[in-house]
Amino acid sequence: MKPSLIFYLLFFIGITSSWLLIQDDDFNLLQQSKTRLGREGAAEFFYWEFQDQASVWAQAPKGLTGVQSFQDSLERLLGVAQFQQVVEKEQTQRYPKDSLLHVKNGDHYNAMLVHTGAAGKVRPMNSLEAQILNYQLEKYPLLTHPTEFHAFIAYYPDRKTYRVYFASSDQPWPPKPILLI
């Protein structure tokens, strides 16, 4: 496995934290209206539409099989102690800002923007983010079939609805988001 892939896997797992059980009245992305925009081979383009509700932004639920399988696989691969060490490290934003001066790799640089506090904030995934990720991980497990996807969240205040525009495929790089845009 490439070192950069391991870095992303560890960074990704580092932003996740505790999980709660899904309750019957909690938000479930897969039960939301889904409108297909197109298909190009294995690439799919669609959006989910749903009403605003507090549980969309609640803590990520337990029971998301794709996410849990990924976490379990990383823990088996790294061992419990190293897994915990990596999670604790990736949950921080305590790197000095001058750390950015020594980073050459573009993806690592982007991650360091967050870890130095220069951009973004490290926080646990919310329910919507976790369920979007889980949708892709159930189709393509990250350790054995790494892929990327697009997910754009749009809010329509007059209707108090959200749309999550989504594009993915079975390839390492996401499809061009032309149909989404």
PDB file of C-alpha atoms in Angstrom:
ATOM      1  CA  MET A   1       0.000   0.000   0.000  1.00  0.00           C
ATOM      2  CA  LYS A   2       1.326   3.447  -0.935  1.00  0.00           C
ATOM      3  CA  PRO A   3       2.435   5.676   1.983  1.00  0.00           C
ATOM      4  CA  SER A   4       0.138   8.480   0.758  1.00  0.00           C
ATOM      5  CA  LEU A   5      -2.866   6.139   0.808  1.00  0.00           C
ATOM      6  CA  ILE A   6      -2.040   5.102   4.365  1.00  0.00           C
ATOM      7  CA  PHE A   7      -1.756   8.786   5.330  1.00  0.00           C
ATOM      8  CA  TYR A   8      -5.221   9.529   3.925  1.00  0.00           C
ATOM      9  CA  LEU A   9      -6.739   6.505   5.545  1.00  0.00           C
ATOM     10  CA  LEU A  10      -5.260   7.488   8.880  1.00  0.00           C
ATOM     11  CA  PHE A  11      -6.242  11.132   8.461  1.00  0.00           C
ATOM     12  CA  PHE A  12      -9.757  10.095   7.516  1.00  0.00           C
ATOM     13  CA  ILE A  13     -10.145   7.796  10.510  1.00  0.00           C
ATOM     14  CA  GLY A  14      -8.733  10.526  12.720  1.00  0.00           C
ATOM     15  CA  ILE A  15     -11.677  12.848  12.061  1.00  0.00           C
ATOM     16  CA  THR A  16     -14.169  10.233  13.196  1.00  0.00           C
ATOM     17  CA  SER A  17     -14.881   9.714  16.857  1.00  0.00           C
ATOM     18  CA  SER A  18     -17.614   8.230  19.024  1.00  0.00           C
ATOM     19  CA  TRP A  19     -20.727   6.736  17.453  1.00  0.00           C
ATOM     20  CA  LEU A  20     -24.367   6.645  18.577  1.00  0.00           C
ATOM     21  CA  LEU A  21     -27.058   4.092  17.730  1.00  0.00           C
ATOM     22  CA  ILE A  22     -29.542   5.063  15.001  1.00  0.00           C
ATOM     23  CA  GLN A  23     -32.990   5.693  16.484  1.00  0.00           C
ATOM     24  CA  ASP A  24     -36.190   5.164  14.498  1.00  0.00           C
ATOM     25  CA  ASP A  25     -36.800   8.915  14.224  1.00  0.00           C
ATOM     26  CA  ASP A  26     -33.200   9.743  13.253  1.00  0.00           C
ATOM     27  CA  PHE A  27     -32.154  10.829   9.808  1.00  0.00           C
ATOM     28  CA  ASN A  28     -31.473   7.999   7.343  1.00  0.00           C
ATOM     29  CA  LEU A  29     -30.014   9.142   4.028  1.00  0.00           C
ATOM     30  CA  LEU A  30     -30.998   5.981   2.163  1.00  0.00           C
ATOM     31  CA  GLN A  31     -34.665   6.595   2.958  1.00  0.00           C
ATOM     32  CA  GLN A  32     -34.570  10.033   1.299  1.00  0.00           C
ATOM     33  CA  SER A  33     -35.789  10.915  -2.159  1.00  0.00           C
ATOM     34  CA  LYS A  34     -33.108  10.187  -4.781  1.00  0.00           C
ATOM     35  CA  THR A  35     -33.187  11.694  -8.283  1.00  0.00           C
ATOM     36  CA  ARG A  36     -30.865  10.279 -10.949  1.00  0.00           C
ATOM     37  CA  LEU A  37     -29.122  12.822 -13.145  1.00  0.00           C
ATOM     38  CA  GLY A  38     -27.212  10.397 -15.345  1.00  0.00           C
ATOM     39  CA  ARG A  39     -24.866   7.470 -15.678  1.00  0.00           C
ATOM     40  CA  GLU A  40     -21.585   7.007 -17.558  1.00  0.00           C
ATOM     41  CA  GLY A  41     -20.465   3.384 -17.306  1.00  0.00           C
ATOM     42  CA  ALA A  42     -19.947   2.686 -13.600  1.00  0.00           C
ATOM     43  CA  ALA A  43     -20.153   6.404 -12.769  1.00  0.00           C
ATOM     44  CA  GLU A  44     -23.426   7.527 -11.213  1.00  0.00           C
ATOM     45  CA  PHE A  45     -24.777  11.064 -10.800  1.00  0.00           C
ATOM     46  CA  PHE A  46     -27.800  11.871  -8.636  1.00  0.00           C
ATOM     47  CA  TYR A  47     -29.058  13.903  -5.719  1.00  0.00           C
ATOM     48  CA  TRP A  48     -30.867  13.121  -2.500  1.00  0.00           C
ATOM     49  CA  GLU A  49     -33.457  15.652  -1.332  1.00  0.00           C
ATOM     50  CA  PHE A  50     -34.814  15.896   2.207  1.00  0.00           C
ATOM     51  CA  GLN A  51     -36.290  18.248   4.779  1.00  0.00           C
ATOM     52  CA  ASP A  52     -34.134  20.032   7.314  1.00  0.00           C
ATOM     53  CA  GLN A  53     -34.163  18.348  10.723  1.00  0.00           C
ATOM     54  CA  ALA A  54     -31.811  18.389  13.709  1.00  0.00           C
ATOM     55  CA  SER A  55     -30.840  14.722  13.364  1.00  0.00           C
ATOM     56  CA  VAL A  56     -29.183  15.439   9.975  1.00  0.00           C
ATOM     57  CA  TRP A  57     -26.459  17.296  11.871  1.00  0.00           C
ATOM     58  CA  ALA A  58     -26.346  15.051  14.950  1.00  0.00           C
ATOM     59  CA  GLN A  59     -23.353  12.907  15.822  1.00  0.00           C
ATOM     60  CA  ALA A  60     -22.614  10.117  13.357  1.00  0.00           C
ATOM     61  CA  PRO A  61     -24.620   6.981  14.183  1.00  0.00           C
ATOM     62  CA  LYS A  62     -23.319   3.504  14.942  1.00  0.00           C
ATOM     63  CA  GLY A  63     -24.295   0.692  12.653  1.00  0.00           C
ATOM     64  CA  LEU A  64     -22.958   2.159   9.418  1.00  0.00           C
ATOM     65  CA  THR A  65     -21.436  -1.035   8.063  1.00  0.00           C
ATOM     66  CA  GLY A  66     -19.081   0.486   5.496  1.00  0.00           C
ATOM     67  CA  VAL A  67     -17.545   2.957   7.940  1.00  0.00           C
ATOM     68  CA  GLN A  68     -17.336   0.408  10.758  1.00  0.00           C
ATOM     69  CA  SER A  69     -15.723  -2.171   8.473  1.00  0.00           C
ATOM     70  CA  PHE A  70     -13.123   0.409   7.415  1.00  0.00           C
ATOM     71  CA  GLN A  71     -12.330   1.286  11.031  1.00  0.00           C
ATOM     72  CA  ASP A  72     -12.127  -2.381  12.028  1.00  0.00           C
ATOM     73  CA  SER A  73      -9.852  -3.160   9.074  1.00  0.00           C
ATOM     74  CA  LEU A  74      -7.484  -0.312   9.974  1.00  0.00           C
ATOM     75  CA  GLU A  75      -7.363  -1.466  13.580  1.00  0.00           C
ATOM     76  CA  ARG A  76      -6.508  -5.028  12.469  1.00  0.00           C
ATOM     77  CA  LEU A  77      -3.881  -3.741  10.038  1.00  0.00           C
ATOM     78  CA  LEU A  78      -2.191  -1.362  12.490  1.00  0.00           C
ATOM     79  CA  GLY A  79      -2.870  -3.113  15.791  1.00  0.00           C
ATOM     80  CA  VAL A  80      -4.940  -1.619  18.596  1.00  0.00           C
ATOM     81  CA  ALA A  81      -2.192   0.518  20.160  1.00  0.00           C
ATOM     82  CA  GLN A  82      -0.959   2.062  16.892  1.00  0.00           C
ATOM     83  CA  PHE A  83      -4.532   2.575  15.687  1.00  0.00           C
ATOM     84  CA  GLN A  84      -5.393   4.545  18.841  1.00  0.00           C
ATOM     85  CA  GLN A  85      -2.154   6.516  18.578  1.00  0.00           C
ATOM     86  CA  VAL A  86      -2.931   7.507  14.977  1.00  0.00           C
ATOM     87  CA  VAL A  87      -6.529   8.462  15.792  1.00  0.00           C
ATOM     88  CA  GLU A  88      -5.358  10.684  18.651  1.00  0.00           C
ATOM     89  CA  LYS A  89      -2.690  12.291  16.449  1.00  0.00           C
ATOM     90  CA  GLU A  90      -5.049  12.953  13.532  1.00  0.00           C
ATOM     91  CA  GLN A  91      -7.694  14.516  15.795  1.00  0.00           C
ATOM     92  CA  THR A  92      -5.395  17.419  16.660  1.00  0.00           C
ATOM     93  CA  GLN A  93      -4.730  20.814  15.172  1.00  0.00           C
ATOM     94  CA  ARG A  94      -1.550  21.385  17.135  1.00  0.00           C
ATOM     95  CA  TYR A  95       1.053  21.424  14.382  1.00  0.00           C
ATOM     96  CA  PRO A  96       2.971  24.714  14.134  1.00  0.00           C
ATOM     97  CA  LYS A  97       2.057  26.860  11.102  1.00  0.00           C
ATOM     98  CA  ASP A  98       5.657  26.714   9.838  1.00  0.00           C
ATOM     99  CA  SER A  99       5.128  22.947   9.281  1.00  0.00           C
ATOM    100  CA  LEU A 100       3.570  23.959   5.961  1.00  0.00           C
ATOM    101  CA  LEU A 101       6.944  25.230   4.726  1.00  0.00           C
ATOM    102  CA  HIS A 102       8.388  21.711   4.673  1.00  0.00           C
ATOM    103  CA  VAL A 103       5.542  19.899   2.891  1.00  0.00           C
ATOM    104  CA  LYS A 104       5.953  19.235  -0.844  1.00  0.00           C
ATOM    105  CA  ASN A 105       3.144  16.730  -1.571  1.00  0.00           C
ATOM    106  CA  GLY A 106      -0.082  18.566  -2.511  1.00  0.00           C
ATOM    107  CA  ASP A 107      -2.446  16.201  -0.673  1.00  0.00           C
ATOM    108  CA  HIS A 108      -0.272  16.231   2.443  1.00  0.00           C
ATOM    109  CA  TYR A 109      -0.121  20.035   2.208  1.00  0.00           C
ATOM    110  CA  ASN A 110      -3.935  20.196   2.146  1.00  0.00           C
ATOM    111  CA  ALA A 111      -4.098  17.985   5.243  1.00  0.00           C
ATOM    112  CA  MET A 112      -1.517  20.147   7.001  1.00  0.00           C
ATOM    113  CA  LEU A 113      -3.603  23.252   6.279  1.00  0.00           C
ATOM    114  CA  VAL A 114      -6.185  21.694   8.581  1.00  0.00           C
ATOM    115  CA  HIS A 115      -3.753  20.303  11.159  1.00  0.00           C
ATOM    116  CA  THR A 116      -2.016  23.666  11.578  1.00  0.00           C
ATOM    117  CA  GLY A 117      -5.347  25.463  11.949  1.00  0.00           C
ATOM    118  CA  ALA A 118      -4.708  27.500   8.784  1.00  0.00           C
ATOM    119  CA  ALA A 119      -7.930  26.197   7.184  1.00  0.00           C
ATOM    120  CA  GLY A 120     -10.851  24.149   8.378  1.00  0.00           C
ATOM    121  CA  LYS A 121     -11.438  22.492  11.716  1.00  0.00           C
ATOM    122  CA  VAL A 122     -10.955  18.892  12.836  1.00  0.00           C
ATOM    123  CA  ARG A 123     -14.239  17.632  14.287  1.00  0.00           C
ATOM    124  CA  PRO A 124     -16.259  14.420  14.388  1.00  0.00           C
ATOM    125  CA  MET A 125     -18.345  13.611  11.325  1.00  0.00           C
ATOM    126  CA  ASN A 126     -22.013  14.441  11.599  1.00  0.00           C
ATOM    127  CA  SER A 127     -24.790  12.045  10.622  1.00  0.00           C
ATOM    128  CA  LEU A 128     -25.140  13.326   7.050  1.00  0.00           C
ATOM    129  CA  GLU A 129     -21.396  13.199   6.329  1.00  0.00           C
ATOM    130  CA  ALA A 130     -21.073   9.710   7.804  1.00  0.00           C
ATOM    131  CA  GLN A 131     -24.007   8.384   5.787  1.00  0.00           C
ATOM    132  CA  ILE A 132     -22.694   9.874   2.531  1.00  0.00           C
ATOM    133  CA  LEU A 133     -19.338   8.234   3.164  1.00  0.00           C
ATOM    134  CA  ASN A 134     -20.988   4.974   4.180  1.00  0.00           C
ATOM    135  CA  TYR A 135     -22.946   4.887   0.918  1.00  0.00           C
ATOM    136  CA  GLN A 136     -19.683   4.827  -1.047  1.00  0.00           C
ATOM    137  CA  LEU A 137     -17.813   2.509   1.349  1.00  0.00           C
ATOM    138  CA  GLU A 138     -20.547  -0.112   1.162  1.00  0.00           C
ATOM    139  CA  LYS A 139     -20.118  -0.206  -2.616  1.00  0.00           C
ATOM    140  CA  TYR A 140     -16.308   0.005  -2.663  1.00  0.00           C
ATOM    141  CA  PRO A 141     -14.399  -0.832   0.547  1.00  0.00           C
ATOM    142  CA  LEU A 142     -11.659   1.774   0.926  1.00  0.00           C
ATOM    143  CA  LEU A 143      -8.776  -0.558   1.778  1.00  0.00           C
ATOM    144  CA  THR A 144      -9.347  -3.009  -1.055  1.00  0.00           C
ATOM    145  CA  HIS A 145     -10.947  -0.753  -3.696  1.00  0.00           C
ATOM    146  CA  PRO A 146     -10.077   2.899  -2.979  1.00  0.00           C
ATOM    147  CA  THR A 147     -12.254   5.449  -4.772  1.00  0.00           C
ATOM    148  CA  GLU A 148     -13.180   9.095  -4.422  1.00  0.00           C
ATOM    149  CA  PHE A 149     -16.536  10.792  -4.850  1.00  0.00           C
ATOM    150  CA  HIS A 150     -18.144  14.220  -5.032  1.00  0.00           C
ATOM    151  CA  ALA A 151     -20.821  15.271  -2.550  1.00  0.00           C
ATOM    152  CA  PHE A 152     -22.113  18.843  -2.620  1.00  0.00           C
ATOM    153  CA  ILE A 153     -24.651  19.937  -0.003  1.00  0.00           C
ATOM    154  CA  ALA A 154     -27.082  22.662  -1.075  1.00  0.00           C
ATOM    155  CA  TYR A 155     -29.703  24.296   1.144  1.00  0.00           C
ATOM    156  CA  TYR A 156     -32.952  25.790  -0.192  1.00  0.00           C
ATOM    157  CA  PRO A 157     -34.183  28.146   2.568  1.00  0.00           C
ATOM    158  CA  ASP A 158     -37.569  28.905   0.978  1.00  0.00           C
ATOM    159  CA  ARG A 159     -38.473  25.185   1.118  1.00  0.00           C
ATOM    160  CA  LYS A 160     -36.306  24.301   4.147  1.00  0.00           C
ATOM    161  CA  THR A 161     -34.870  21.408   2.172  1.00  0.00           C
ATOM    162  CA  TYR A 162     -31.401  20.100   1.423  1.00  0.00           C
ATOM    163  CA  ARG A 163     -30.033  18.420  -1.643  1.00  0.00           C
ATOM    164  CA  VAL A 164     -26.883  16.348  -1.628  1.00  0.00           C
ATOM    165  CA  TYR A 165     -25.524  16.169  -5.158  1.00  0.00           C
ATOM    166  CA  PHE A 166     -23.445  13.010  -5.483  1.00  0.00           C
ATOM    167  CA  ALA A 167     -21.150  11.534  -8.147  1.00  0.00           C
ATOM    168  CA  SER A 168     -18.978   8.446  -7.870  1.00  0.00           C
ATOM    169  CA  SER A 169     -17.594   5.531  -9.803  1.00  0.00           C
ATOM    170  CA  ASP A 170     -15.507   2.426  -9.318  1.00  0.00           C
ATOM    171  CA  GLN A 171     -12.298   4.275 -10.268  1.00  0.00           C
ATOM    172  CA  PRO A 172      -9.670   5.802  -7.931  1.00  0.00           C
ATOM    173  CA  TRP A 173     -10.519   9.321  -9.158  1.00  0.00           C
ATOM    174  CA  PRO A 174     -14.051  10.705  -9.078  1.00  0.00           C
ATOM    175  CA  PRO A 175     -15.921  11.333 -12.330  1.00  0.00           C
ATOM    176  CA  LYS A 176     -15.999  14.903 -13.615  1.00  0.00           C
ATOM    177  CA  PRO A 177     -18.868  16.658 -11.770  1.00  0.00           C
ATOM    178  CA  ILE A 178     -20.260  18.293 -14.923  1.00  0.00           C
ATOM    179  CA  LEU A 179     -23.749  16.774 -14.485  1.00  0.00           C
ATOM    180  CA  LEU A 180     -23.846  17.948 -10.864  1.00  0.00           C
ATOM    181  CA  ILE A 181     -22.784  21.477 -11.624  1.00  0.00           C
TER     182      ILE A 181
END
